[in-house]
Rosetta silent file (secondary structure, phi, psi, omega in degrees, C-alpha in Angstrom):
SEQUENCE: XXXXXXXXXXXXXXXXXXXXXXXXXXXXXXXXXXXXXXXXXXXXXXXXXXXXXXXXXXXXXXXXXXXXXXXXXXXXXXXXXXXXXXXXXXXXXXXXXXXXXXXXXXXXXXXXXXXXXXXXXXXXXXXXXXXXXXXXXXXXXXXXXXXXXXXXXXXXXXXXXXXXXXXXXXXXXXXXXXXXXXXXXXXXXXXXXXXXXXXXX
SCORE:     score description
SCORE:     0.000 S_00000001
   1 L     0.000  131.102  178.013 -109.340   -4.105 -163.547 S_00000001
   2 L   -68.726  150.823  178.095 -106.779   -5.500 -161.093 S_00000001
   3 L   -76.339  121.931 -178.647 -108.046   -6.714 -157.735 S_00000001
   4 L  -119.753  160.971  179.908 -107.150   -4.091 -155.160 S_00000001
   5 L  -108.689  122.987 -177.233 -107.474   -3.848 -151.399 S_00000001
   6 H   -60.997  -24.099  178.726 -109.225   -0.731 -150.101 S_00000001
   7 H   -66.860  -30.886  177.236 -106.941   -0.766 -147.061 S_00000001
   8 H   -74.729  -35.458  173.596 -104.011   -0.024 -149.352 S_00000001
   9 H   -56.731  -45.869 -179.043 -105.969    2.837 -150.927 S_00000001
  10 H   -65.677  -40.304  179.659 -106.413    4.244 -147.422 S_00000001
  11 H   -59.733  -45.611 -179.065 -102.743    3.647 -146.578 S_00000001
  12 H   -65.551  -41.319 -178.031 -101.632    5.611 -149.647 S_00000001
  13 H   -66.005  -25.835  179.836 -104.054    8.464 -148.988 S_00000001
  14 H   -89.889   -8.582 -177.896 -102.677    8.851 -145.451 S_00000001
  15 L   -71.097  162.327  176.668  -99.045    8.800 -146.592 S_00000001
  16 L   -58.627  153.534 -176.584  -96.906   11.928 -146.812 S_00000001
  17 H   -55.074  -44.098 -178.703  -97.444   13.977 -149.990 S_00000001
  18 H   -64.503  -29.896 -173.247  -94.042   13.027 -151.470 S_00000001
  19 H   -78.916  -29.261 -173.396  -94.722    9.328 -150.802 S_00000001
  20 H   -56.660  -49.918  178.788  -98.078    8.977 -152.526 S_00000001
  21 H   -63.155  -30.759  178.545  -96.830    8.995 -156.157 S_00000001
  22 H   -66.109  -49.048 -178.967  -94.063    6.537 -155.203 S_00000001
  23 H   -63.874  -41.809  178.716  -96.501    4.075 -153.645 S_00000001
  24 H   -62.022  -41.814 -179.571  -98.958    4.436 -156.535 S_00000001
  25 H   -64.147  -47.460  179.647  -96.133    3.812 -159.029 S_00000001
  26 H   -60.349  -45.171 -179.779  -94.875    0.692 -157.227 S_00000001
  27 H   -57.840  -44.982  179.917  -98.410   -0.657 -156.963 S_00000001
  28 H   -63.233  -40.755 -179.802  -98.982   -0.198 -160.714 S_00000001
  29 H   -63.992  -41.263  179.491  -95.707   -1.935 -161.555 S_00000001
  30 H   -61.746  -45.532 -179.936  -96.579   -4.944 -159.401 S_00000001
  31 H   -68.854  -32.209  177.826  -99.959   -5.333 -161.104 S_00000001
  32 H   -69.110  -39.695 -179.676  -98.396   -4.829 -164.536 S_00000001
  33 H   -68.989  -37.338 -178.158  -95.806   -7.523 -163.839 S_00000001
  34 L  -149.056   93.415 -175.660  -98.388   -9.986 -162.528 S_00000001
  35 L   -58.414  -23.467 -178.222 -102.074   -9.058 -162.950 S_00000001
  36 L   -89.454   13.002 -179.491 -103.237  -11.899 -160.675 S_00000001
  37 L   -62.551  149.360  177.529 -101.343  -10.565 -157.656 S_00000001
  38 E  -108.373  129.538  176.970 -103.261  -10.360 -154.375 S_00000001
  39 E   -91.904  145.063  175.172 -103.062   -7.235 -152.260 S_00000001
  40 E  -158.937  170.932  174.879 -103.195   -7.381 -148.484 S_00000001
  41 E  -113.916  128.117  175.056 -102.033   -5.607 -145.339 S_00000001
  42 E  -133.618  137.405  178.969  -99.559   -7.310 -143.006 S_00000001
  43 L    53.304   33.171  174.389  -97.826   -5.694 -140.041 S_00000001
  44 L    71.368   15.586  172.720  -99.694   -2.480 -140.919 S_00000001
  45 E  -141.523  159.191 -171.610  -98.167   -1.961 -144.369 S_00000001
  46 E   -66.070  135.568  175.376  -99.017   -3.131 -147.926 S_00000001
  47 E  -127.441  153.261  176.519  -97.987   -6.568 -149.170 S_00000001
  48 E  -121.779  128.141 -172.247  -98.432   -8.278 -152.524 S_00000001
  49 E  -126.726  149.556  167.210  -98.949  -12.028 -152.526 S_00000001
  50 L  -159.596  107.155 -175.142  -99.151  -15.011 -154.844 S_00000001
  51 L    56.138   41.563 -177.180  -98.668  -18.395 -153.220 S_00000001
  52 L   120.681  172.690 -179.347  -96.917  -16.525 -150.428 S_00000001
  53 E   -69.985  132.962  176.793  -95.533  -13.027 -150.006 S_00000001
  54 E   -99.489  -53.075 -178.205  -93.909  -11.619 -153.153 S_00000001
  55 E  -158.799  173.651 -178.782  -93.011   -8.075 -152.112 S_00000001
  56 E  -151.817  160.081  176.544  -94.044   -5.199 -149.869 S_00000001
  57 E  -138.391  157.825 -179.079  -93.895   -1.439 -149.662 S_00000001
  58 E  -151.848  155.159 -179.804  -94.048    1.042 -146.823 S_00000001
  59 E  -122.000  137.273  177.905  -94.184    4.773 -146.244 S_00000001
  60 L  -126.138 -176.696 -176.006  -92.400    6.750 -143.545 S_00000001
  61 L   -61.505  -38.215 -174.173  -92.090   10.435 -142.662 S_00000001
  62 L  -125.888    1.713  178.665  -89.195   11.115 -145.014 S_00000001
  63 L  -159.895  168.870  174.159  -88.851    8.074 -147.258 S_00000001
  64 E  -117.433  166.533  178.383  -90.519    4.987 -148.688 S_00000001
  65 E  -137.729  148.000  176.434  -89.331    1.390 -148.780 S_00000001
  66 E  -143.906  134.596 -178.113  -89.851   -1.504 -151.168 S_00000001
  67 E  -151.613  158.370  177.609  -88.565   -5.023 -150.779 S_00000001
  68 E  -102.037  137.734 -178.421  -88.854   -8.601 -151.973 S_00000001
  69 L   -60.924  -37.148 -176.297  -89.650  -11.390 -149.528 S_00000001
  70 L  -112.671   35.761 -178.466  -87.095  -13.698 -151.147 S_00000001
  71 H   -55.127  -35.696 -174.999  -84.507  -11.092 -152.144 S_00000001
  72 H   -65.601  -18.457 -179.959  -81.688  -13.171 -150.651 S_00000001
  73 H  -116.758    8.807  176.192  -82.197  -15.935 -153.238 S_00000001
  74 L   -78.928  153.599 -175.171  -83.065  -13.801 -156.259 S_00000001
  75 L   -68.194  -37.431  177.645  -80.556  -13.697 -159.129 S_00000001
  76 L    51.636   57.733 -178.391  -80.226   -9.896 -159.083 S_00000001
  77 L   -63.080  -25.134 -178.885  -78.448   -9.572 -162.480 S_00000001
  78 L   -93.244    1.047  178.040  -78.455   -5.773 -162.218 S_00000001
  79 L    53.251   51.294 -177.499  -76.974   -5.772 -158.708 S_00000001
  80 L  -111.669  -11.097 -176.825  -79.639   -3.453 -157.349 S_00000001
  81 L   -88.160  129.633  176.329  -80.843   -5.344 -154.281 S_00000001
  82 L   -95.858   98.985 -178.811  -79.392   -4.393 -150.922 S_00000001
  83 L  -104.522   -8.391  178.750  -79.498   -7.633 -148.961 S_00000001
  84 L  -129.751  147.759  177.947  -76.574   -6.894 -146.634 S_00000001
  85 L    50.217   48.250  179.575  -75.786   -3.937 -144.387 S_00000001
  86 L   -74.391  136.550  178.307  -79.095   -2.305 -145.153 S_00000001
  87 L   -93.592   -4.611 -178.891  -79.541    1.193 -143.793 S_00000001
  88 L  -152.468  165.563  175.822  -83.302    1.066 -144.181 S_00000001
  89 L   -63.610  148.848 -179.773  -86.196   -1.310 -144.442 S_00000001
  90 L    91.132 -174.426 -175.714  -86.577   -2.837 -147.922 S_00000001
  91 L  -120.631   15.367 -179.578  -83.942   -3.533 -150.578 S_00000001
  92 L  -129.656   29.420 -179.261  -83.624   -0.165 -152.340 S_00000001
  93 L    57.148 -155.153 -176.913  -82.396    2.023 -149.491 S_00000001
  94 L   -87.500  116.006 -177.815  -84.476    5.124 -148.699 S_00000001
  95 E   -93.334  116.512 -179.066  -86.769    5.965 -151.609 S_00000001
  96 L  -112.489   -9.230  174.788  -87.644    9.666 -151.686 S_00000001
  97 L  -157.376  165.357  179.351  -88.813    9.925 -155.308 S_00000001
  98 H   -60.359  -28.455 -179.974  -89.708    7.651 -158.218 S_00000001
  99 H   -63.648  -21.634  179.613  -86.252    8.441 -159.644 S_00000001
 100 H   -74.980  -13.702  179.763  -84.698    6.477 -156.775 S_00000001
 101 L   -87.666  154.331  174.356  -86.235    3.280 -158.169 S_00000001
 102 L   -63.290  164.786  176.748  -84.686    1.223 -160.994 S_00000001
 103 L   -55.521  150.373 -176.515  -86.224    1.625 -164.481 S_00000001
 104 H   -53.292  -41.434 -177.648  -89.706    0.134 -164.858 S_00000001
 105 H   -58.688  -42.179  179.823  -88.459   -2.628 -167.157 S_00000001
 106 H   -70.750  -44.301  178.834  -86.001   -3.863 -164.528 S_00000001
 107 H   -57.056  -45.633 -179.089  -88.506   -3.567 -161.686 S_00000001
 108 H   -63.433  -40.787  178.684  -91.058   -5.613 -163.626 S_00000001
 109 H   -62.180  -40.331  179.680  -88.479   -8.303 -164.415 S_00000001
 110 H   -68.668  -40.297  178.604  -87.576   -8.581 -160.730 S_00000001
 111 H   -63.054  -41.342  178.709  -91.221   -8.759 -159.662 S_00000001
 112 H   -62.841  -39.253  178.070  -91.800  -11.532 -162.211 S_00000001
 113 H   -64.601  -42.036  179.648  -88.824  -13.457 -160.837 S_00000001
 114 H   -62.023  -40.130  177.073  -90.142  -13.103 -157.280 S_00000001
 115 H   -64.620  -43.444 -178.617  -93.532  -14.457 -158.408 S_00000001
 116 H   -60.849  -36.845  177.611  -91.826  -17.332 -160.256 S_00000001
 117 H   -60.865  -42.803  178.365  -89.978  -18.357 -157.082 S_00000001
 118 H   -68.967  -38.843  178.066  -93.315  -18.679 -155.280 S_00000001
 119 H   -58.694  -39.565 -177.722  -94.868  -20.485 -158.259 S_00000001
 120 L   -82.289   -4.506  179.387  -92.054  -23.032 -158.104 S_00000001
 121 L    73.272   22.282  179.962  -92.451  -23.436 -154.345 S_00000001
 122 L   -71.069  129.032 -178.644  -88.886  -22.319 -153.659 S_00000001
 123 L  -101.227  152.796  172.094  -88.363  -21.769 -149.938 S_00000001
 124 L   -68.785  142.736  178.102  -85.994  -19.443 -148.182 S_00000001
 125 L   -61.649  143.828  179.776  -83.092  -21.355 -146.608 S_00000001
 126 L   -64.066  143.877  177.989  -83.597  -22.111 -142.944 S_00000001
 127 L   -67.283  138.143  178.689  -81.788  -19.803 -140.578 S_00000001
 128 L   -61.899  138.855  179.819  -78.702  -21.426 -139.098 S_00000001
 129 L   -69.377  141.548  178.775  -79.277  -22.637 -135.585 S_00000001
 130 L   -67.164  145.916  177.570  -77.522  -20.667 -132.897 S_00000001
 131 L   -60.377  135.497  179.596  -74.605  -22.381 -131.242 S_00000001
 132 L   -59.654  141.356 -178.317  -75.751  -24.102 -128.079 S_00000001
 133 L   -71.486  140.198  176.599  -74.919  -22.103 -124.992 S_00000001
 134 L  -110.243  135.879 -177.854  -72.126  -23.435 -122.841 S_00000001
 135 L  -109.535  128.729  177.729  -72.223  -22.964 -119.109 S_00000001
 136 L   -80.484  109.323 -178.838  -69.068  -22.721 -117.044 S_00000001
 137 L  -105.473  118.607 -179.869  -69.640  -25.066 -114.109 S_00000001
 138 L   -56.890  150.757 -177.778  -67.044  -24.851 -111.311 S_00000001
 139 H   -58.764  -36.531 -176.943  -65.188  -28.054 -110.449 S_00000001
 140 H   -67.014  -28.736  176.017  -66.619  -28.128 -106.899 S_00000001
 141 H   -75.296  -41.299  178.031  -70.169  -28.282 -108.289 S_00000001
 142 H   -60.531  -42.786 -179.784  -69.184  -31.010 -110.764 S_00000001
 143 H   -62.495  -41.454 -179.928  -67.552  -33.006 -107.965 S_00000001
 144 H   -64.161  -39.552 -179.508  -70.675  -32.737 -105.806 S_00000001
 145 H   -69.767  -34.530  179.293  -72.867  -33.944 -108.662 S_00000001
 146 H   -61.468  -28.653 -177.862  -70.547  -36.879 -109.393 S_00000001
 147 L   -85.478   -5.013 -178.540  -71.202  -38.146 -105.871 S_00000001
 148 L  -135.977   93.489 -173.520  -74.980  -38.048 -106.315 S_00000001
 149 H   -61.074  -41.409 -178.100  -76.113  -39.868 -109.450 S_00000001
 150 H   -63.625  -44.906  178.919  -79.815  -39.051 -109.054 S_00000001
 151 H   -65.072  -40.542 -179.317  -79.135  -35.341 -108.628 S_00000001
 152 H   -63.094  -41.237  179.676  -76.664  -35.393 -111.520 S_00000001
 153 H   -62.730  -40.507  178.473  -79.203  -37.019 -113.847 S_00000001
 154 H   -65.041  -45.039 -179.180  -81.774  -34.341 -112.997 S_00000001
 155 H   -60.595  -45.593 -178.655  -79.224  -31.567 -113.498 S_00000001
 156 H   -63.255  -31.282 -178.208  -78.095  -32.958 -116.865 S_00000001
 157 H   -81.425  -14.978 -178.722  -81.697  -33.157 -118.061 S_00000001
 158 L   -68.890  150.605  172.512  -82.434  -29.556 -117.105 S_00000001
 159 L   -69.483  164.860 -178.523  -82.476  -26.813 -119.765 S_00000001
 160 H   -50.480  -43.637 -175.228  -79.636  -24.295 -119.829 S_00000001
 161 H   -62.675  -40.523 -179.848  -81.633  -21.705 -117.861 S_00000001
 162 H   -67.831  -40.760  178.585  -82.281  -24.041 -114.910 S_00000001
 163 H   -62.294  -43.863 -178.370  -78.646  -25.110 -114.739 S_00000001
 164 H   -60.954  -40.091 -179.904  -77.526  -21.485 -114.847 S_00000001
 165 H   -59.310  -43.619  179.490  -79.833  -20.568 -111.949 S_00000001
 166 H   -67.378  -46.229 -177.694  -78.220  -23.196 -109.699 S_00000001
 167 H   -61.317  -45.169 -179.819  -74.653  -22.354 -110.749 S_00000001
 168 H   -65.130  -40.368 -179.438  -75.138  -18.616 -110.196 S_00000001
 169 H   -60.529  -42.045 -177.693  -76.831  -19.165 -106.833 S_00000001
 170 H   -76.480  -43.068 -177.462  -73.925  -21.247 -105.577 S_00000001
 171 H   -70.872  -19.285  178.695  -71.090  -19.173 -107.033 S_00000001
 172 L   -83.682   -3.456  179.054  -72.587  -15.985 -105.597 S_00000001
 173 L   -60.787  134.138 -175.256  -72.238  -17.312 -102.039 S_00000001
 174 L   -79.789  -28.024 -176.813  -70.110  -14.900 -100.004 S_00000001
 175 L  -127.371  160.672  179.289  -68.608  -17.463  -97.637 S_00000001
 176 H   -61.089  -47.240  179.115  -67.409  -21.064  -97.821 S_00000001
 177 H   -58.836  -40.143  179.580  -70.030  -22.370  -95.323 S_00000001
 178 H   -63.988  -39.912 -179.989  -72.815  -20.698  -97.306 S_00000001
 179 H   -63.882  -44.472  179.014  -71.538  -22.266 -100.508 S_00000001
 180 H   -62.238  -39.842  179.825  -71.440  -25.740  -98.949 S_00000001
 181 H   -63.929  -41.633 -179.434  -74.945  -25.261  -97.591 S_00000001
 182 H   -68.423  -36.485  177.132  -76.250  -24.220 -100.997 S_00000001
 183 H   -62.690  -43.795  178.944  -74.591  -27.198 -102.682 S_00000001
 184 H   -61.714  -41.681  179.203  -76.272  -29.525 -100.183 S_00000001
 185 H   -65.841  -40.806  178.351  -79.616  -27.828 -100.806 S_00000001
 186 H   -58.789  -46.974 -179.285  -79.120  -28.084 -104.566 S_00000001
 187 H   -62.008  -40.399  179.129  -78.473  -31.821 -104.338 S_00000001
 188 H   -62.686  -46.550 -178.792  -81.546  -32.298 -102.160 S_00000001
 189 H   -67.906  -39.431  179.746  -83.777  -30.378 -104.551 S_00000001
 190 H   -63.695  -36.980  177.236  -82.317  -32.080 -107.618 S_00000001
 191 H   -60.152  -28.759  179.659  -83.056  -35.472 -106.088 S_00000001
 192 L   -92.779    3.816  179.031  -86.674  -34.322 -105.939 S_00000001
 193 L    75.687   20.019 -175.258  -86.547  -33.098 -109.556 S_00000001
 194 L   -96.830  144.277  173.815  -86.864  -29.460 -108.496 S_00000001
 195 L   -87.737  175.911 -174.094  -85.299  -26.443 -110.145 S_00000001
 196 L   -59.102  -39.369 -174.546  -83.734  -23.576 -108.224 S_00000001
 197 L  -104.813   31.043 -176.530  -86.876  -21.417 -108.149 S_00000001
 198 H   -61.243  -28.630 -178.193  -89.452  -24.133 -107.574 S_00000001
 199 H   -66.041  -25.735 -174.368  -90.791  -22.337 -104.477 S_00000001
 200 H   -95.852    8.274 -177.708  -91.905  -19.380 -106.559 S_00000001
 201 L  -112.155    0.000    0.000  -93.885  -21.364 -109.113 S_00000001
């Protein structure tokens, strides 16, 4: 008997009538493909694990979903995985009947590949880092900072958010005298290592 999780039994029993046979079928295929799979619940829906997440399924009001954790690096010889421009959760669009799934033989082969990736310790590629944010600093603020090395060093060391707070505060000044006053205050606070909203912390 395969090891099952009673929480998944409960999940299936609470699913819509149309969804129950779909979920039961997927569950059987996963266990057939890899009898040592571990069942669990993550984020309130069923997951199947072996040395990490292998795949997951979910039930909604009008459809079901099934997906592989590492779909983006699977070979997908049958071109059945939707990894781009998905209209629904999972990699098989909206599943409304067992007929919407690929043939059992193909499903089992894909599940075995997903398990093999985890067995081999293959990791998903790291997400590309977002481009660092660039802040438009007016020349008059740059000039003021150039004349005060200590303030400039503090400003340069600040994170983007702190720099932005000072720049917005100064550029939002309605009059020239107010702007000059705010620049002077900024330099004073920066010399003390303070950010724009230090009073409120």
